[in-house]
Tab-separated table of C-alpha atoms in Angstrom:
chain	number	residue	atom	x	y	z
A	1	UNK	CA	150.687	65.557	127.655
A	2	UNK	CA	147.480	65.421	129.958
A	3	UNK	CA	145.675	68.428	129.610
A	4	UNK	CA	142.314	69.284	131.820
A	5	UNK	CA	139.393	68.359	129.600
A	6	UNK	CA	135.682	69.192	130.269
A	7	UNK	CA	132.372	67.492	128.930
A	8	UNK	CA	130.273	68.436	126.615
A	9	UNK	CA	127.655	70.612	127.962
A	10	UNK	CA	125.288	73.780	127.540
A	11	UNK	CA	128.504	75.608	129.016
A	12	UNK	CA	130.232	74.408	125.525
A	13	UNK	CA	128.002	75.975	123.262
A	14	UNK	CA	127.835	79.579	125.803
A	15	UNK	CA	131.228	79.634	125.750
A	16	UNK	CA	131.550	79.070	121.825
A	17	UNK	CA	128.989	81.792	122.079
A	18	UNK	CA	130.513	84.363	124.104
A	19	UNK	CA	133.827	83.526	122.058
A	20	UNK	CA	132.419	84.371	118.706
A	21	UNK	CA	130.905	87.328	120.063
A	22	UNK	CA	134.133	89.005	121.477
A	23	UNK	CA	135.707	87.934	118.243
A	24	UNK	CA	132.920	89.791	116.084
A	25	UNK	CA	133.181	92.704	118.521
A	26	UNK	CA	136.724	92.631	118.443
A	27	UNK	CA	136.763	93.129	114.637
A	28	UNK	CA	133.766	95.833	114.491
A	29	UNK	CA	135.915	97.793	116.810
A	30	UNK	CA	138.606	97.969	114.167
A	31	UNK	CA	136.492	97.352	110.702
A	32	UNK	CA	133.984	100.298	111.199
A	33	UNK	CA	136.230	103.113	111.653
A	34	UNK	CA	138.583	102.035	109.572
A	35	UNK	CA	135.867	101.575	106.941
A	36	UNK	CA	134.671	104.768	107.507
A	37	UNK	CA	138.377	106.728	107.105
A	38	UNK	CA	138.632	104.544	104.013
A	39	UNK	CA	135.486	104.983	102.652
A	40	UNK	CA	136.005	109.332	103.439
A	41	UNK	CA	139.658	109.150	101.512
A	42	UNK	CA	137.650	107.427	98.295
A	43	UNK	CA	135.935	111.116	98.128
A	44	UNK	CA	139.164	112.821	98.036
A	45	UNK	CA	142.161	112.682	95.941
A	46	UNK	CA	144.636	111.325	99.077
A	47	UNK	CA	143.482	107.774	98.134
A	48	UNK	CA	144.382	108.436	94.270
A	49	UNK	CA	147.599	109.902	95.354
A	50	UNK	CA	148.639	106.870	97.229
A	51	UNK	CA	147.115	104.474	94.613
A	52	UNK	CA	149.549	106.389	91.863
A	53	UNK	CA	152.453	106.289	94.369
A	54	UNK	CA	152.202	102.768	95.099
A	55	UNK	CA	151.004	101.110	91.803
A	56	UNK	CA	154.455	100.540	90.403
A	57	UNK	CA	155.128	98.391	93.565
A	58	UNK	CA	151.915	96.398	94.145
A	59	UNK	CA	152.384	95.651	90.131
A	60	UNK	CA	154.715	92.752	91.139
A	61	UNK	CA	151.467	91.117	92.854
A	62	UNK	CA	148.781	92.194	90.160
A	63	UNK	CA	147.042	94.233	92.742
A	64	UNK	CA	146.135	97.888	92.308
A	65	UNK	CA	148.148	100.848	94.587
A	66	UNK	CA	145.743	101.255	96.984
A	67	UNK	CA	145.907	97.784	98.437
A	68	UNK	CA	149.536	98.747	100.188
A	69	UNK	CA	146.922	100.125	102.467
A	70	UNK	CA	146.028	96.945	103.403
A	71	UNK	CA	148.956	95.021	103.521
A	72	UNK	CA	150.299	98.616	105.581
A	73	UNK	CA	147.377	98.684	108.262
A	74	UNK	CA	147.302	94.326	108.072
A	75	UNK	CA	151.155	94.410	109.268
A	76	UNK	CA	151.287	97.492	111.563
A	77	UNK	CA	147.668	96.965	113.376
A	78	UNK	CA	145.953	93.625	112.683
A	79	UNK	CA	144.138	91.224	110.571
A	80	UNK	CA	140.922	92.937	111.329
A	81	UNK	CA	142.411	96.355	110.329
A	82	UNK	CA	143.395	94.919	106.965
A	83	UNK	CA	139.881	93.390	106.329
A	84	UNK	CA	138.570	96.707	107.117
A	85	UNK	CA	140.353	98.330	104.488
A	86	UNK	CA	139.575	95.443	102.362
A	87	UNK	CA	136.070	95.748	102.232
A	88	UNK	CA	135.733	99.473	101.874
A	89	UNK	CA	137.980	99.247	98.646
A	90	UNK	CA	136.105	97.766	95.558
A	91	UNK	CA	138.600	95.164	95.400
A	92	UNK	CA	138.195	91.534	92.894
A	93	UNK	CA	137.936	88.199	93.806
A	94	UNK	CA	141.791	87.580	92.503
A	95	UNK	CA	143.088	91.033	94.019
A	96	UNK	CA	140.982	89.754	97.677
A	97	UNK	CA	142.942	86.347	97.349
A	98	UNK	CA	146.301	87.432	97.121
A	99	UNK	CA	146.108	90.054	99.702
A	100	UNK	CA	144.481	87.011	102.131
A	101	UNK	CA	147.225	84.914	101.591
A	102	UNK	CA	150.144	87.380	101.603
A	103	UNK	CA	148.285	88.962	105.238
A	104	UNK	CA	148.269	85.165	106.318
A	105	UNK	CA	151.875	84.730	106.251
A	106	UNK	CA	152.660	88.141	107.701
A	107	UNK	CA	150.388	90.528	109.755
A	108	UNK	CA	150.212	92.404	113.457
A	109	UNK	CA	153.990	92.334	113.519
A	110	UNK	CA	154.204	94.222	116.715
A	111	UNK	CA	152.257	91.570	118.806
A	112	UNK	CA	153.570	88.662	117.379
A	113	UNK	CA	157.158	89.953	117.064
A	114	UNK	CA	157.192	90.125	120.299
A	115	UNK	CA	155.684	86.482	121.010
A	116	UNK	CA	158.149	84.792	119.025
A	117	UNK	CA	160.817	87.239	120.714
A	118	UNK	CA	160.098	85.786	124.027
A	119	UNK	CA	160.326	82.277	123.091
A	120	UNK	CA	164.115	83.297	121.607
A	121	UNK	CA	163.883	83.804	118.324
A	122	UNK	CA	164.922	87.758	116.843
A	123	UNK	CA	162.517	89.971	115.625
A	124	UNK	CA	164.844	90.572	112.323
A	125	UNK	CA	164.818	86.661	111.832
A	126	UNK	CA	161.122	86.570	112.128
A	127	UNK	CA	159.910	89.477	110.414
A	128	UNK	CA	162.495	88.796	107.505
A	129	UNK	CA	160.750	84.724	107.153
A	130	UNK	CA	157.171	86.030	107.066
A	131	UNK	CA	157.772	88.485	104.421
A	132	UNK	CA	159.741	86.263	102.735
A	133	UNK	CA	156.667	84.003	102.435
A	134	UNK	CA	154.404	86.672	101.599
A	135	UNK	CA	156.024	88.313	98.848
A	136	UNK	CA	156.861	84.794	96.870
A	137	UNK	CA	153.262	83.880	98.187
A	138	UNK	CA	151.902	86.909	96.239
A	139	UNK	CA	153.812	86.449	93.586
A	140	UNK	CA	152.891	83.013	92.658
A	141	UNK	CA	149.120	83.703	93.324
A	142	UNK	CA	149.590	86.837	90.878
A	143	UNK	CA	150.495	84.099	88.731
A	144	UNK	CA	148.526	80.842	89.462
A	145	UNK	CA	144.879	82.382	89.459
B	1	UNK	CA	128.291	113.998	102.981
B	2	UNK	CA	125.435	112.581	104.311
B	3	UNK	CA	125.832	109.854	101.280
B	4	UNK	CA	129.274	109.031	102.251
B	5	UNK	CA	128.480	108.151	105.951
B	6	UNK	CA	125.169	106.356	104.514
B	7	UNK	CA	127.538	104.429	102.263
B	8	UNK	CA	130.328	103.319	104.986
B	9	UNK	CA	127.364	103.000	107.737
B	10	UNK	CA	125.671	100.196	105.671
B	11	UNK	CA	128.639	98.756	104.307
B	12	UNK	CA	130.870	98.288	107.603
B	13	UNK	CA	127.608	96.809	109.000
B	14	UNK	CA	126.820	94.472	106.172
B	15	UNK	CA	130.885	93.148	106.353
B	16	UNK	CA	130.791	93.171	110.185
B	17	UNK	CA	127.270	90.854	109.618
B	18	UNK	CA	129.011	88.865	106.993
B	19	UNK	CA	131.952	88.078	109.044
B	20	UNK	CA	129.850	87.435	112.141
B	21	UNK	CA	127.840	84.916	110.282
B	22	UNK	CA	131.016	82.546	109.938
B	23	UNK	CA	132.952	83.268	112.739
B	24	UNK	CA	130.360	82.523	115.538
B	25	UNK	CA	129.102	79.142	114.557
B	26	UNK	CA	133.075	78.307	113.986
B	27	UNK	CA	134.122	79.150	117.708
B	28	UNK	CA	130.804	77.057	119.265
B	29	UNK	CA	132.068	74.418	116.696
B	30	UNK	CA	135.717	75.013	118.102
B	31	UNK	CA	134.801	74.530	121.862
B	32	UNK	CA	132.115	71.425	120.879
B	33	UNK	CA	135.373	70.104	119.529
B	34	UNK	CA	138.257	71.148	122.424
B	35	UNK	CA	135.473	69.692	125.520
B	36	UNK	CA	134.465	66.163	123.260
B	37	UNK	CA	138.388	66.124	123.800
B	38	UNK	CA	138.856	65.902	119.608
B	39	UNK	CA	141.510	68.530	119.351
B	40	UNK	CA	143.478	66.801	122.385
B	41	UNK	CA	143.341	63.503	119.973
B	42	UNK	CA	144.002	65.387	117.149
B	43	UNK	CA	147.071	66.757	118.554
B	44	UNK	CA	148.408	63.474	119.706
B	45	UNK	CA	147.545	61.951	116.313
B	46	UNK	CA	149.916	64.118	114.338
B	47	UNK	CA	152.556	64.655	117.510
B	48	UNK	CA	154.893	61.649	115.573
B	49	UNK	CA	154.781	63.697	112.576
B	50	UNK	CA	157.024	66.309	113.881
B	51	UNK	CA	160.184	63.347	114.025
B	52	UNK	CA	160.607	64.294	110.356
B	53	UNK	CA	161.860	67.849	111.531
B	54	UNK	CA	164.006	65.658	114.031
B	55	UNK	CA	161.951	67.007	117.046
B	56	UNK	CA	160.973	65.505	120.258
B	57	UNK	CA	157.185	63.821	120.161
B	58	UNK	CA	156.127	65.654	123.233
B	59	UNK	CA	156.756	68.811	120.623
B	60	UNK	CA	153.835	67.780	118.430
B	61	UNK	CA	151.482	68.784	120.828
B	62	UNK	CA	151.829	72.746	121.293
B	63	UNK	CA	152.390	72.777	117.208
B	64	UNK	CA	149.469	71.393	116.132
B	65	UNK	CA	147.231	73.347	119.245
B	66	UNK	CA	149.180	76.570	117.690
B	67	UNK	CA	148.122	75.848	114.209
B	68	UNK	CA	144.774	75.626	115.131
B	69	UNK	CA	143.641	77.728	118.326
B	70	UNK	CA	146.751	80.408	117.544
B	71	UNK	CA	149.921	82.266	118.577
B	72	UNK	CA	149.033	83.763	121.690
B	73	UNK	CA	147.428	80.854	123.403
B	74	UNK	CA	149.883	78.337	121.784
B	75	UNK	CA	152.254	80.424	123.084
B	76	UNK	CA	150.873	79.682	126.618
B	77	UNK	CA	151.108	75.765	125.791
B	78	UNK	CA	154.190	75.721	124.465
B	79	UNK	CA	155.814	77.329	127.335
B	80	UNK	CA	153.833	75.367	129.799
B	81	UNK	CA	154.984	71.784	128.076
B	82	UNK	CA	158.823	73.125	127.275
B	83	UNK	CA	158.708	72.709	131.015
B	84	UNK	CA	156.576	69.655	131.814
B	85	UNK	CA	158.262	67.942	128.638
B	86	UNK	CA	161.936	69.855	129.166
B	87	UNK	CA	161.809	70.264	125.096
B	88	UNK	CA	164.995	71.365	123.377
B	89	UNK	CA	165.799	74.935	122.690
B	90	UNK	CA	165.783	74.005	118.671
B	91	UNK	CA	162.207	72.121	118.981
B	92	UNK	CA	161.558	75.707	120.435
B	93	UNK	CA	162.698	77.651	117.679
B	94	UNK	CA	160.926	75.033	115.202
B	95	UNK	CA	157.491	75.111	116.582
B	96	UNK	CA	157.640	79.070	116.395
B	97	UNK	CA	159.129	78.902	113.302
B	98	UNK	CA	156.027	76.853	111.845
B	99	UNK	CA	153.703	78.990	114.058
B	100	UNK	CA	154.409	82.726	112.781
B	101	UNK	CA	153.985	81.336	109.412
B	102	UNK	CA	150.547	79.760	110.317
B	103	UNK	CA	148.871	79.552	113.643
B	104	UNK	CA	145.097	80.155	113.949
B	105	UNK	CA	144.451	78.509	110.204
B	106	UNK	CA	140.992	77.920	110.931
B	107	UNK	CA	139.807	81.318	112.500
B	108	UNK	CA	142.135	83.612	110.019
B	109	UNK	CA	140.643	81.373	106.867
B	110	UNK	CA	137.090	81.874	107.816
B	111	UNK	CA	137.337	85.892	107.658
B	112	UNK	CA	138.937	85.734	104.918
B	113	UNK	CA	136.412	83.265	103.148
B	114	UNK	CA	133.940	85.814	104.569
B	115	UNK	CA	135.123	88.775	102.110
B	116	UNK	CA	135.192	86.424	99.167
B	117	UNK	CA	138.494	84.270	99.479
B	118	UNK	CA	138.858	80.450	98.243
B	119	UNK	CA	139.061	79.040	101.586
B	120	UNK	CA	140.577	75.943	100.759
B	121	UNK	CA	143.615	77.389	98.608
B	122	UNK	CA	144.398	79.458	101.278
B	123	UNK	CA	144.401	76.957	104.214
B	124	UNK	CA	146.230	74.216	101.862
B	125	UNK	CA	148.933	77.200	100.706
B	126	UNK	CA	149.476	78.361	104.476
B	127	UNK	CA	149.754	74.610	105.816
B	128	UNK	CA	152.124	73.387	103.153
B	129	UNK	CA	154.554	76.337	103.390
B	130	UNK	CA	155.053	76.351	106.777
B	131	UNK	CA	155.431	72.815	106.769
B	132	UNK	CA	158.433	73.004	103.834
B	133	UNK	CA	159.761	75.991	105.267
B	134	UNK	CA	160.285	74.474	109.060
B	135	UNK	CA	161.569	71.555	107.140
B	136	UNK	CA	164.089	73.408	105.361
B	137	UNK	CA	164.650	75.446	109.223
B	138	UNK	CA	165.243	71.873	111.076
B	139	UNK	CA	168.083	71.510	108.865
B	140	UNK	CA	169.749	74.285	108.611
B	141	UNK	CA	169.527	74.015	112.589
B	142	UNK	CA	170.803	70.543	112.785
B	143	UNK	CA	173.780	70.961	110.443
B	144	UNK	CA	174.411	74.021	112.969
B	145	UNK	CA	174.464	72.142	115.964
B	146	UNK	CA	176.473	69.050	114.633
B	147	UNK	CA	178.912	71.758	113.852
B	148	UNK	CA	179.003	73.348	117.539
B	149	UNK	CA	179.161	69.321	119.050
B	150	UNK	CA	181.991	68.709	116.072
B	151	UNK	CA	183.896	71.734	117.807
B	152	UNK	CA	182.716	71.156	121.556
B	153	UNK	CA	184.182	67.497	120.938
């Protein structure tokens, strides 16, 4: 397939630039407040609450309850959303590997439902493979590392 | 109070910062790459690759361009070349198959490395089970259509 290419210039690098930029502001938008309604529900018991009611669960990957808030805001919002969550929880090496790889398979569901939707496959079909690969991704990471 | 807000002020910065650090060189890196015309090549290196899933060359190229600039844009190529190239509805369904399993490796590996991550399990991992997994999709889909041209014929 011929595709339009450009030479290298001084545009290149601005608009690897400008890219990275909108990426980085992209994410603050969503890491910040998140971080912030994280780091406010450390301070009270809610986060405890949903750590207790969710640690029987997240067992299965050797990560503590509070993490299904990051798998929860990784699939629902974004990547960025998760990350946010991610970093405002004291989380370990281990623990921050397995979530990675389980949000890598399966994340933003909304938005990329829909992608794959257009180009014919079924949302049930889709969303049913990328959790599939998540939850024996996390699994085997639990028990690999 | 004040301490909490101090506390996810300076954090949220410092990951923001962190993040920032990685992902900025990456996309200049990215778009030194796409204008020397190395991700075209790349591309068409590993377009043959895709005959093991049974698919059509031309299909190689929107796969690999998924996998590495992501879903939304590869979306845009794949649509533009199922046109131009007149691919088949189940090289279609493959290529998206591989690509909600892994699309944007490079980007999505570099935040994550960012916040602590091994970088190299994780892109290895997501590469090699997509790969198995569309392997294991092209032939479920092939034994289905052999089926419908067994019954159309």
């Amino acid at each position: 397939m011929q595709s339009s290419q450009r030479s290298l210039s001084l545009e290149t690098i601005k608009r690897g630039l400008l890219a990275g930029i909108d990426v980085t502001w992209q994410l603050s938008r969503i890491i910040i407040p998140i971080y912030f309604i994280v780091t406010f529900l450390k301070h009270t018991p809610v986060l405890n609450l949903l750590s207790g009611l969710f640690s029987p669960l997240m067992r299965i990957f050797g990560l503590p309850g509070k993490a299904a808030i990051v798998l929860v805001l990784g699939n629902v919002v974004n990547l960025y959303a998760a990350i946010g969550a991610m970093v405002s929880l004291s989380l370990t090496l281990k623990e921050i590997t397995i979530l990675a790889i389980m949000l890598s398979f399966c994340h933003s569901l909304p938005v990329e439902t829909a992608l794959a939707k257009k180009i014919g496959l079924s949302a049930v079909n889709v969303i049913a493979v990328r959790a599939t690969l998540a939850i024996v991704s996390g699994i085997a990471f639990n028990l690999i590392l | 109070m004040v301490g909490i807000i101090k506390e996810a002020a300076v954090g949220s910065f410092l990951s923001v910062k962190q993040i920032a650090i990685i992902v900025i060189p990456l996309m200049v890196f990215m778009e030194i790459l796409k204008d020397m015309g190395v991700l075209n090549r790349i591309a068409n290196l590993f377009s043959p690759v895709v005959k093991i899933y049974g698919m059509k060359k031309e299909s190689g190229f929107p796969l690999v361009i998924g996998i590495i600039i992501g879903l939304s844009y590869g979306a845009g190529i794949i649509f533009r070349s199922s046109r131009e190239d007149n691919l088949p509805k189940r090289d279609l369904y493959l290529i998206t198959y591989f690509l909600v399993s892994a699309h944007a490796v490079f980007e999505d590996t570099a935040i994550f490395m960012a916040i602590g991550a091994s970088g190299a399990l994780l892109l290895v991992t997501r590469l090699l089970v997509a790969a198995f997994f569309t392997f294991l999709a092209s032939r479920l889909i092939k034994d289905r259509d052999e089926i419908m041209s067994e019954k159309a014929g």
